[in-house]
Amino acid sequence: MLEIRNLHATVEGREILNGIDLIIRPGETHAIMGPNGSGKSTLANVIAGREGYVVTEGDIFFDGKNLLEMDPETRACEGLFLAFQYPVEIPGVANLYFLKAAVNAVRKYRGEPSVDAMDFWDLIHERMELVKMDESMLKRSVNEGFSGGEKKRNEVFQMAVLQPRFAVMDETDSGLDIDALRVVADGVNALRSPERGFLVITHYQRLLDYIVPDYVHVLVNGRIARSGGKELAVELEQQGYALYNEEPGRARRAA
Amino acid sequence: MTDSTETLERLADSDYQYGFVTDIEQETMPPGLNEDVVRLISAKKQEPDWLLEWRLTAFRHWLTQQQPQWARVHYPPIDYQAISYYAAPKQKSEGPKSLDEIDPELRRTYEKLGIPLAEQAILAGVAVDAVFDSVSVATSYKGKLAELGIIFCSFSEAVREYPELVRQYLGSVVPYRDNYYATLNSAVFSDGSFVYIPPGVRCPMELSTYFRINASNTGQFERTLIIADEGAYVSYLEGCTAPQRDENQLHAAVVELVALDHATIKYSTVQNWYPGDAEGRGGIYNFVTKRGLCKGHDSKISWTQVETGSAITWKYPSCVLRGDNSVGEFYSVAITRDYQQADTGTKMIHIGKNTHSTIVSKGISAGHGQNAYRGLVKIMPTAEGARNHSQCDSLLIGDQCGAHTFPYIEVQNPSAQVAHEASTSKISEDQLFYCRQRGISAEDAVSLIVNGFCKEVFKELPMEFAVEAQKLIELKLEGSVG
Ligand SMILES: Nc1ncnc2c1ncn2[C@@H]1O[C@H](COP(=O)(O)OP(=O)(O)OP(=O)(O)O)[C@@H](O)[C@H]1O
Ligand SMILES: [Mg+2]
């Protein structure tokens, strides 16, 4: 469903991604690990279409459509979701209101009428339970004054409400306590389905105990240095990335 | 929005330089201002001598005054001799004859705002009596109000029918010497509204619909006087969210509110006069003096304003808290884009004991817009236990606009508590991207964020007005990003 071919991207003139190949099929969950600054968030931002991230070479296809030709909101309406590494605060805009605007934007794109108030309420409550979110969060402004962990949980909550076909989760586990990690992972697992794909960026093998990936990739210096199964994460946890820094450029395609 | 404002300008320009147009009921004075003009205005309105004297005293005082320069607004000098100071209602043949003659772009704006057809016609300057129905609606409102002893009429009518009330309160809050524009208004005011709520009466409706229908052409020197007697309550809505047609460039209105013991007056404004075009040509200069006197103890005056129009806005709705335990409030959203300039704020003058005031000001600037908050909180020596809380927030959209805050605080009683908070923020790329990643377009994201920013003020507006104001802001910001 997501096909990345020979992707090169620059930020402020600096080449950050240099030749990424990655294919994710419906139903698959892929994990990306890699040292700080290796380009994981950059990849996520390029997929989501953030301004300032310039693709200099390569393609991304989403269900056969050229993703790079779409603006960010179109990508979102096509079913792409990014759980941000650093969720943004929007003062004055209630979480619930924001979500409704998002849901209706997607429905409008699909030519559907605005969501029925009762249906929306039911959906919200069902999804709130899924990620064990407190109702008081709905009335609060988007991410404003949320703790680090609450922000991450809110990202997963939004994802659960929007039900995208493909989600990139950028270090959603960072900042979560052990119980929250389990709740968030349960939330993600509940969304896993044969039609949905996930790309999970993380530094910790622990998350992958809960969200068990089909493939693990190691991103180093803007390239995928190695790909493997979930046991690769265990290996990385023990050995670190030192090995890969020595020999960049061994890009491998996921099987 | 630009297209529709151009339409407005065309409409506005269409029929001004007429000089003498005299038939039996219709008159426009030639431009110019002198004592004879003041006398003539008063005579046309068949005013009593005391009112003529008051106008003349104001006029003589005005001659000794200079136009104030302290506000952070810039405009070419105004030629007061080039203005015509009296125009009777327009002849029907001058405006468009029906809605079909109105520019479709303007119609689209009205429709987006959800303005009823009949009102669209009035606002666009369609000759009125071809349209309504609503005149009788207005009359039935009037009947209902009269049963309660509420007086709600034009200022001229009040001068004729209730001269004692007018004489008692006119100039009691904004004296004719108050400031340059108020003085000018006192000399030449054309018409406006008058409201009196008798003791213990709660006005059962927002005084709005009636106003919108009947007073859309009160002209440039408007005068409004609202009196809430002991224990009375009234909520008054001024203006309209639709772009308003007006042939006058200079507006100098005066609004006076008086609240007696335990009375409450809530005054809400949505101002959307023609702001000039995208290059800063044309547009209304709006110099308004609005002030409320909390005369009685436990009285309350609350101003809420949404200022979106005019090339220049110079406006400081204020409260004089004279009665003990009286309360003053000011909630404001002012938005400027293109080359609009706004210098607005409030004055809270604490005189009585335990008087409280709240100020919430939200300034939004886009394009080359300049927005200044100017506020005075003054605690007099007598104001034992006075309290004020002020919050002034500015939001910038783009990097060519500006926001400025000028808080003046004078405390002469040591028991007073005064708190001032201010913030300036910018709609960040990060916020926009976050919204867009959730499927919300950049434009919708801006209005989402702006509405969030204004929420504290919008919630003070009566429900339907709040909805209209929100839509207005969205229209206003169309095309301000990307
Ligand atoms: N907007 C930007 N401006 C300048 N440099 C940037 C920008 N975004 C990313 N970079 C640079 O690109 C490189 C990759 O950053 P990226 O955020 O993708 O790393 P990461 O793998 O997500 O790291 P971490 O594990 O710390 O989150 C870094 O050197 C970073 O400084
Ligand atoms: Mg990162």
PDB file of N, CA, C and O and ligand atoms in Angstrom, chain A residues 41 85 170-171, ligand 2:
ATOM      1  N   SER A  41      12.442  10.927  11.587  1.00  0.00           N
ATOM      2  CA  SER A  41      11.355  11.919  11.545  1.00  0.00           C
ATOM      3  C   SER A  41      11.292  12.586  10.185  1.00  0.00           C
ATOM      4  O   SER A  41      10.217  12.942   9.698  1.00  0.00           O
ATOM      5  N   GLN A  85       6.006  13.132  16.602  1.00  0.00           N
ATOM      6  CA  GLN A  85       6.971  12.964  17.698  1.00  0.00           C
ATOM      7  C   GLN A  85       6.768  14.086  18.723  1.00  0.00           C
ATOM      8  O   GLN A  85       6.837  13.854  19.917  1.00  0.00           O
ATOM      9  N   ASP A 170       5.578   8.282  15.036  1.00  0.00           N
ATOM     10  CA  ASP A 170       6.946   8.725  15.288  1.00  0.00           C
ATOM     11  C   ASP A 170       7.207   8.792  16.791  1.00  0.00           C
ATOM     12  O   ASP A 170       6.808   9.738  17.459  1.00  0.00           O
ATOM     13  N   GLU A 171       7.891   7.783  17.281  1.00  0.00           N
ATOM     14  CA  GLU A 171       8.248   7.706  18.703  1.00  0.00           C
ATOM     15  C   GLU A 171       7.058   7.955  19.624  1.00  0.00           C
ATOM     16  O   GLU A 171       7.157   8.710  20.591  1.00  0.00           O
TER      17      GLU A 171
HETATM   18 MG    MG C   2      12.707  11.876  15.294  1.00  0.00          MG
END
